[in-house]
PDB file of N, CA and C and ligand atoms in Angstrom:
ATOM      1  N   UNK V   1      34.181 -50.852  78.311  1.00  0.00           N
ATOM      2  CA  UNK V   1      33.075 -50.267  77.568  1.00  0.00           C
ATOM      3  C   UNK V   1      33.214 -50.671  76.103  1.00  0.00           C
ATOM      4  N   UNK V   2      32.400 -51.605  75.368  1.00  0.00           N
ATOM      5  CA  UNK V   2      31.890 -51.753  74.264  1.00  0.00           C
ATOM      6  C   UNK V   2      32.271 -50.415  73.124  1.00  0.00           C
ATOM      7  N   UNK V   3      32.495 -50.590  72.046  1.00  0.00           N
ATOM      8  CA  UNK V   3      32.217 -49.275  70.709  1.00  0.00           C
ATOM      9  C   UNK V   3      30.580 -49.552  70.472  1.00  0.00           C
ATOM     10  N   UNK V   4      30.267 -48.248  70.664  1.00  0.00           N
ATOM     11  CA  UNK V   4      28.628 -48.088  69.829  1.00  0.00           C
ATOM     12  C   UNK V   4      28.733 -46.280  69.597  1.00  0.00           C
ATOM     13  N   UNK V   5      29.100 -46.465  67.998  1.00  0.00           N
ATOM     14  CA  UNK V   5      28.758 -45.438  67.173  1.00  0.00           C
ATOM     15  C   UNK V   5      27.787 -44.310  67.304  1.00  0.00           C
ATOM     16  N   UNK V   6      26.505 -45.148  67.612  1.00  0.00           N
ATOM     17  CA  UNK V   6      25.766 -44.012  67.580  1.00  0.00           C
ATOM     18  C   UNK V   6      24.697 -43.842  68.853  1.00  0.00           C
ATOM     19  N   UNK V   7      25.189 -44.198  70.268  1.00  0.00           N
ATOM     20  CA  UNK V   7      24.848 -44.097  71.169  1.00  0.00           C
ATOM     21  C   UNK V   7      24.960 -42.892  72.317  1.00  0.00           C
ATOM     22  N   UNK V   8      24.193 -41.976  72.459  1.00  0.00           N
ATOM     23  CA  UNK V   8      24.580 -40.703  72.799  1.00  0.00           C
ATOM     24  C   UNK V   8      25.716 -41.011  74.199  1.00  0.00           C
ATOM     25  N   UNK V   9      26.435 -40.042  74.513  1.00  0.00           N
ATOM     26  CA  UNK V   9      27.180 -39.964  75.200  1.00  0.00           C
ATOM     27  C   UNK V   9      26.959 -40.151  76.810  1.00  0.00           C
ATOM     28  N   UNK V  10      25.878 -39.858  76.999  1.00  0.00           N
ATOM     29  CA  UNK V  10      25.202 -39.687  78.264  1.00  0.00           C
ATOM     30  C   UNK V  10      24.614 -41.285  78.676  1.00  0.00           C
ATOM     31  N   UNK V  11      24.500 -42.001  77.332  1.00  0.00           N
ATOM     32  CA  UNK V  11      23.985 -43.339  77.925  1.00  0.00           C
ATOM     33  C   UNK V  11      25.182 -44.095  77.315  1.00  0.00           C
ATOM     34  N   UNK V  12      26.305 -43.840  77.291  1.00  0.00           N
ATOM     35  CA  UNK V  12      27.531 -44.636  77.724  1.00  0.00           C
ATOM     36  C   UNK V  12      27.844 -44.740  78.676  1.00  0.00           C
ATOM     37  N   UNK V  13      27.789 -43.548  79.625  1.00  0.00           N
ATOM     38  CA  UNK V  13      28.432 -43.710  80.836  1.00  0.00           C
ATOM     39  C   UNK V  13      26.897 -44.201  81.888  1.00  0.00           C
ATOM     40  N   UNK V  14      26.374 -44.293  81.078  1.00  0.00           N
ATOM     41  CA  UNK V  14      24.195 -44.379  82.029  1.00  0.00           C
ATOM     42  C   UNK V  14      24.622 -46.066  81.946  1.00  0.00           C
ATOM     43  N   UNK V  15      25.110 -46.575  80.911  1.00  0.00           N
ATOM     44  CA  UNK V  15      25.146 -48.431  80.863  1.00  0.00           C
ATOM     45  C   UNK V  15      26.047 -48.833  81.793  1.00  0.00           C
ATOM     46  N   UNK V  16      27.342 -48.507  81.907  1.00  0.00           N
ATOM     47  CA  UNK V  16      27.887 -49.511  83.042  1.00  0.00           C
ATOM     48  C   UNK V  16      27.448 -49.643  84.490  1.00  0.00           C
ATOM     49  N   UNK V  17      26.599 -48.973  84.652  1.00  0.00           N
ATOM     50  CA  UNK V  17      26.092 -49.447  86.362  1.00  0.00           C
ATOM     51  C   UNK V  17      24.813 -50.099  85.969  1.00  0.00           C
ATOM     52  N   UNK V  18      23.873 -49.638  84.743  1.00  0.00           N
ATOM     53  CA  UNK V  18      23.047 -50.460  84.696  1.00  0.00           C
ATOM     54  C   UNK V  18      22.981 -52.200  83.994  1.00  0.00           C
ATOM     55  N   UNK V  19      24.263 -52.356  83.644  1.00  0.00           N
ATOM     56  CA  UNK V  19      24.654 -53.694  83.140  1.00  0.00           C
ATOM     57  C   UNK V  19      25.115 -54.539  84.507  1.00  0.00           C
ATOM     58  N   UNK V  20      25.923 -53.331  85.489  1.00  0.00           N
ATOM     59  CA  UNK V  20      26.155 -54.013  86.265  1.00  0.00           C
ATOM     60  C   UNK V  20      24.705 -54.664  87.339  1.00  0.00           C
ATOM     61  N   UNK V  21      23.975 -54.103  87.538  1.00  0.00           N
ATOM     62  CA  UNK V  21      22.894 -54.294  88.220  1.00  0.00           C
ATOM     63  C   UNK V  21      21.779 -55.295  87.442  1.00  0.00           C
ATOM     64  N   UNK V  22      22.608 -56.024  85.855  1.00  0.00           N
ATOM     65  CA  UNK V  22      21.712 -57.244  85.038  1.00  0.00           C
ATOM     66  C   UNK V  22      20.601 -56.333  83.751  1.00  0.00           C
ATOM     67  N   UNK V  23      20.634 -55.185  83.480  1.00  0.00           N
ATOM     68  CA  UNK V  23      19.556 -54.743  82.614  1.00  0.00           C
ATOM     69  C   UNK V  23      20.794 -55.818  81.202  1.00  0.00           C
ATOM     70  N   UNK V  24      20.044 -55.401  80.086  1.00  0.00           N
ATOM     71  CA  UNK V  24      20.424 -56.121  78.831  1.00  0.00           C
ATOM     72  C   UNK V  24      19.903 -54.962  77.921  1.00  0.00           C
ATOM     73  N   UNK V  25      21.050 -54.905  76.976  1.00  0.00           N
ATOM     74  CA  UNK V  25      20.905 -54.080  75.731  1.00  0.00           C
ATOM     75  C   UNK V  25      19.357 -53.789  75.159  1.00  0.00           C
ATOM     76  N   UNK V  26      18.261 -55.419  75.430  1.00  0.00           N
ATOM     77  CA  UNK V  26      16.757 -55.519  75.363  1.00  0.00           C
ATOM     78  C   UNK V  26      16.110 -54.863  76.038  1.00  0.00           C
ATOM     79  N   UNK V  27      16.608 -54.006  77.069  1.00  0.00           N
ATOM     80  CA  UNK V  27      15.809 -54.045  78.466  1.00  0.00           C
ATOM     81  C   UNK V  27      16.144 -52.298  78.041  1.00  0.00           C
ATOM     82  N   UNK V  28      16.933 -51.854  77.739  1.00  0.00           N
ATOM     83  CA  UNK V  28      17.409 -50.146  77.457  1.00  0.00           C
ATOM     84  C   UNK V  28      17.035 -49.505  75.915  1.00  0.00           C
ATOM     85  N   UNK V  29      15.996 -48.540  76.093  1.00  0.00           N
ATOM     86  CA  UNK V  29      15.182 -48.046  74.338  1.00  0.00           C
ATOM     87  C   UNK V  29      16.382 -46.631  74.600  1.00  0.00           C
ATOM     88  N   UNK V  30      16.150 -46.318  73.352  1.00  0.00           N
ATOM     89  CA  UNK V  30      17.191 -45.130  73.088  1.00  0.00           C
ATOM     90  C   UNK V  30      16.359 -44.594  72.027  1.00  0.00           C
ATOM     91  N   UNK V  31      16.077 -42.676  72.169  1.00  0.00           N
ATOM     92  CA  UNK V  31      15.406 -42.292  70.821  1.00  0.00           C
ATOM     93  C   UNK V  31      16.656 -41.411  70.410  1.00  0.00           C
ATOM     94  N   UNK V  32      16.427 -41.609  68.987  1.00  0.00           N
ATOM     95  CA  UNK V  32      17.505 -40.985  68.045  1.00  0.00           C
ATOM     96  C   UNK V  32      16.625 -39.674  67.420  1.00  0.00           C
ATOM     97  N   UNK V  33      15.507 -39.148  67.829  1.00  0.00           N
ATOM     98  CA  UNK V  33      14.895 -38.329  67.543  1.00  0.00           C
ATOM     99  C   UNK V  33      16.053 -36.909  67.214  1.00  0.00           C
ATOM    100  N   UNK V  34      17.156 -36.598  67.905  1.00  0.00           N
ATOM    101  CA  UNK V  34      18.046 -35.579  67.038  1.00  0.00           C
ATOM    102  C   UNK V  34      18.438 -35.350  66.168  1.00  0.00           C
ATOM    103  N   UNK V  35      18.426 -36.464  65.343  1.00  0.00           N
ATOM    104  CA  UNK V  35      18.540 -36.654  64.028  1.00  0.00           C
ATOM    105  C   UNK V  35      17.655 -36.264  62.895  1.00  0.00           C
ATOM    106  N   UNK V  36      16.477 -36.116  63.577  1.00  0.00           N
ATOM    107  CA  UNK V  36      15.118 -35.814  62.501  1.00  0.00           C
ATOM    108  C   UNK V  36      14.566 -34.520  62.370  1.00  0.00           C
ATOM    109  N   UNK V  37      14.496 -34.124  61.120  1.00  0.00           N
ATOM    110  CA  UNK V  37      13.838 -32.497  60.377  1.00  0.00           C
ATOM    111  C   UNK V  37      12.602 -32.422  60.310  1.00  0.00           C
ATOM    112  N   UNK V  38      12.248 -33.267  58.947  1.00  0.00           N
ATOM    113  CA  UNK V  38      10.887 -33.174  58.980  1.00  0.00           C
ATOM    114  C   UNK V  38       9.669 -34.308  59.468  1.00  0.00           C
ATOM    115  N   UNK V  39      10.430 -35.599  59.763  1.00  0.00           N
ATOM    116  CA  UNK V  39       9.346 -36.060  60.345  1.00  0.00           C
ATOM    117  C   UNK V  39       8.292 -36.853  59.419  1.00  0.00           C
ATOM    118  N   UNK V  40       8.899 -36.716  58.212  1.00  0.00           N
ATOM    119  CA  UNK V  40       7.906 -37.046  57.323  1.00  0.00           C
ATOM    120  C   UNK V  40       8.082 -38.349  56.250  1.00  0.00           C
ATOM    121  N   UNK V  41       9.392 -38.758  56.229  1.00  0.00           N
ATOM    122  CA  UNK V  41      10.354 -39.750  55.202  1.00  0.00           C
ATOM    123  C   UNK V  41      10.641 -38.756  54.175  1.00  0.00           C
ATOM    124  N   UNK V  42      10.963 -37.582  54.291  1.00  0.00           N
ATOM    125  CA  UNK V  42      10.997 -36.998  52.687  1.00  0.00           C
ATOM    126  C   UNK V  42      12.668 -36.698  52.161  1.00  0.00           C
ATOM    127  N   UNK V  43      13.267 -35.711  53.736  1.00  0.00           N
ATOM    128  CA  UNK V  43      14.472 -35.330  53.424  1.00  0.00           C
ATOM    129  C   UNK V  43      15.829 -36.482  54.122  1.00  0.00           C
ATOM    130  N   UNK V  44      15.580 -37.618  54.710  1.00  0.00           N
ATOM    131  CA  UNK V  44      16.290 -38.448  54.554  1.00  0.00           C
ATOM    132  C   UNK V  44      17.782 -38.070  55.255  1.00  0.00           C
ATOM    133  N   UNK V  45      17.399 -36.650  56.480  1.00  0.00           N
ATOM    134  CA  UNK V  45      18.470 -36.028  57.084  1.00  0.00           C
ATOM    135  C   UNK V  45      18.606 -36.954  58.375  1.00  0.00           C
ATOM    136  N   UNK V  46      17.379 -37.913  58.700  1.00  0.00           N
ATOM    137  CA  UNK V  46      17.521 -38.610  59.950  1.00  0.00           C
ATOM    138  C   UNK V  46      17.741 -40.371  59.611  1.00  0.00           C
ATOM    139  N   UNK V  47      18.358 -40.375  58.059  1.00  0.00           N
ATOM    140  CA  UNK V  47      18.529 -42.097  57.906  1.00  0.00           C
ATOM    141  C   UNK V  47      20.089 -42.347  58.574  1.00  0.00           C
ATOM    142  N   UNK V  48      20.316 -43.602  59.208  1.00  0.00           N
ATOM    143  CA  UNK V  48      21.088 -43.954  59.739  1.00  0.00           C
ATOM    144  C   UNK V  48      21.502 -45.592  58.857  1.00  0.00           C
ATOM    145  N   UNK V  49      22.348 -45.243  58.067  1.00  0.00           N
ATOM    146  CA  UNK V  49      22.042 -46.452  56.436  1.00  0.00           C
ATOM    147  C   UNK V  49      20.619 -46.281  56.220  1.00  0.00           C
ATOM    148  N   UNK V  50      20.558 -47.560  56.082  1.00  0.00           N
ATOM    149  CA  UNK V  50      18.877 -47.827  54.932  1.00  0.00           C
ATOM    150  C   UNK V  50      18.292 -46.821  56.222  1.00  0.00           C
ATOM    151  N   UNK V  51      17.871 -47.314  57.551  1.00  0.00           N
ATOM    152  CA  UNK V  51      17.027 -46.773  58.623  1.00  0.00           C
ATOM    153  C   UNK V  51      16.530 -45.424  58.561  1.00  0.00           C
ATOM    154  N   UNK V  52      15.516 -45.363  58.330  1.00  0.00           N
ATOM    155  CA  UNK V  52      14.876 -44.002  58.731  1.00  0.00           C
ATOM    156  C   UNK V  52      14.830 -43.803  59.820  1.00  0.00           C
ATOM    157  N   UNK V  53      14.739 -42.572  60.711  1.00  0.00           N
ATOM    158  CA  UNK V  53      14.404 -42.859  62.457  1.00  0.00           C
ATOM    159  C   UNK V  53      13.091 -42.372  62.282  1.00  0.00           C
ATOM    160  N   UNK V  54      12.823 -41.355  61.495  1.00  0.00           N
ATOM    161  CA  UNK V  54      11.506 -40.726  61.753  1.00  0.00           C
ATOM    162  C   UNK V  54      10.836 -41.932  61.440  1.00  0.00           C
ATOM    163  N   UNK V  55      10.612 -42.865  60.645  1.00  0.00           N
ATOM    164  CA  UNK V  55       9.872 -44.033  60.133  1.00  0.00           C
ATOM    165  C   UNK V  55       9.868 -45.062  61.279  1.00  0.00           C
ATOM    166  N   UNK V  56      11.183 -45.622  61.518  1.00  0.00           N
ATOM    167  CA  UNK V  56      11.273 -46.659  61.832  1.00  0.00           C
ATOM    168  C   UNK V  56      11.499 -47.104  63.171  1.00  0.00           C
ATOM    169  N   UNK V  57      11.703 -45.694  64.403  1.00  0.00           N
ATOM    170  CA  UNK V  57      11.600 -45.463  65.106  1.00  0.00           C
ATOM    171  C   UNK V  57      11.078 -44.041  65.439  1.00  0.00           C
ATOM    172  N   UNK V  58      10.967 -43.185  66.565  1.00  0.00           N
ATOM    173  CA  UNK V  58      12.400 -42.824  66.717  1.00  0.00           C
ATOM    174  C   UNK V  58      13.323 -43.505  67.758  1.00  0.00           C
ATOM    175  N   UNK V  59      12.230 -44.476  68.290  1.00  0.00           N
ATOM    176  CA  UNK V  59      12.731 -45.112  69.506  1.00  0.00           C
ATOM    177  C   UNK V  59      13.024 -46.716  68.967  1.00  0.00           C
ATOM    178  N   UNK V  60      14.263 -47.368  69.626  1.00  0.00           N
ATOM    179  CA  UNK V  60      14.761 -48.322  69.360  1.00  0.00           C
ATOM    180  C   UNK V  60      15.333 -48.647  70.592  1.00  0.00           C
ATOM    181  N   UNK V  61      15.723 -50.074  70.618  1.00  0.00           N
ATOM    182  CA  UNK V  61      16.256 -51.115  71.928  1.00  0.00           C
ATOM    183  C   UNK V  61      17.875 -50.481  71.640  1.00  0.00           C
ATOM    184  N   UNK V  62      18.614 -50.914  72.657  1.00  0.00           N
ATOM    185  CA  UNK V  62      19.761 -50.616  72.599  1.00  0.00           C
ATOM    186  C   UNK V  62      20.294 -51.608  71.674  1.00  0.00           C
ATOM    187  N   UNK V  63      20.493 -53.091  71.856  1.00  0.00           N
ATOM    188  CA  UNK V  63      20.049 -53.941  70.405  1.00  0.00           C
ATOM    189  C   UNK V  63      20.520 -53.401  69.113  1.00  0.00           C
ATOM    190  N   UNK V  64      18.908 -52.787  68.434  1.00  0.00           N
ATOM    191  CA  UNK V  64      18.529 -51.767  67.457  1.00  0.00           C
ATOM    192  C   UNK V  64      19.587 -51.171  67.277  1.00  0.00           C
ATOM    193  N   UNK V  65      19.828 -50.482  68.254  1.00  0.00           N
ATOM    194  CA  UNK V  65      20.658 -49.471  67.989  1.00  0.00           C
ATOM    195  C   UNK V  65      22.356 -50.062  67.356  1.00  0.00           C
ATOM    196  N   UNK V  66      22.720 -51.341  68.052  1.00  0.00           N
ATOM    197  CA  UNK V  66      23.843 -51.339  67.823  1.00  0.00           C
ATOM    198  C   UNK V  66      24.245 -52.480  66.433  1.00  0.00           C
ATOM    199  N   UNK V  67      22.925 -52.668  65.839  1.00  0.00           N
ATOM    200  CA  UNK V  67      23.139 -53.202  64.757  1.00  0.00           C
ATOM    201  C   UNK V  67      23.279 -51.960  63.746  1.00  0.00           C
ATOM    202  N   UNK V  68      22.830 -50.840  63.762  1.00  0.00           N
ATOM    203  CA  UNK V  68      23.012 -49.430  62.834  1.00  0.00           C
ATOM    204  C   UNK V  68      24.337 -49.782  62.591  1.00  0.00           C
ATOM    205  N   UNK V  69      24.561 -49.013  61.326  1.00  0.00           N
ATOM    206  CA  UNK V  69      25.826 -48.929  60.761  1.00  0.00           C
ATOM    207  C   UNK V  69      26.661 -47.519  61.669  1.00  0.00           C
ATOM    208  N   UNK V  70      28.201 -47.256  61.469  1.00  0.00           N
ATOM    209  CA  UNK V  70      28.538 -46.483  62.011  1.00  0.00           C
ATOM    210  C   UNK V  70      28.172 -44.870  61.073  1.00  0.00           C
ATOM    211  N   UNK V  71      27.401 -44.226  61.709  1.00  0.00           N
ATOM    212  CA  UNK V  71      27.543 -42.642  60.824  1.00  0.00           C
ATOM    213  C   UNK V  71      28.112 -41.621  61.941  1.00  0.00           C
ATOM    214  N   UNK V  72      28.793 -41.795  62.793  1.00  0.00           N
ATOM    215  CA  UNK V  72      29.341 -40.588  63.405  1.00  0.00           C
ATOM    216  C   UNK V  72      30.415 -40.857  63.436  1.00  0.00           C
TER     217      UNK V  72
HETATM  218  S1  FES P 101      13.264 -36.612  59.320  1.00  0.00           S
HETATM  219 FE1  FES P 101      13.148 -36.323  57.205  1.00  0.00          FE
HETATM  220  S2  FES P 101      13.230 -38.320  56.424  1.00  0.00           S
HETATM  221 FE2  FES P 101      13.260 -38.598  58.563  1.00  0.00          FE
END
């Protein structure tokens, strides 16, 4: 199993059967929507580095996701 920082726990153990069966990091979206308050760009409680989620997702490729910097 790969390190990915900020990949919930539940789709760590959700990827190794689906890698095994050929999906690709492209092929798996992940929303980071737990992260977000208001929803609005204001309070900056759901940036992940520069990334807003409320903005810029909340949904992202697995990909996406594992270019984020580490915040957990
Ligand atoms: S939820 Fe407040 S800035 Fe994204």
């Amino acid at each position: 199993m790969t390190h990915d920082p900020v990949t919930p726990i539940m789709i760590k153990f959700t990827m190794p059967p689906l890698e095994k069966i050929g999906w690709t990091d492209d092929q798996v979206y992940l929303s980071l929507e737990n992260r977000m308050k208001c929803d609005e760009g204001l309070c900056c409680h759901c940036n992940v580095g520069p990334t807003l989620v409320c903005k810029d997702g909340p949904v992202f490729t697995r990909s996406q996701v594992r270019q984020l910097p580490v915040e957990y």
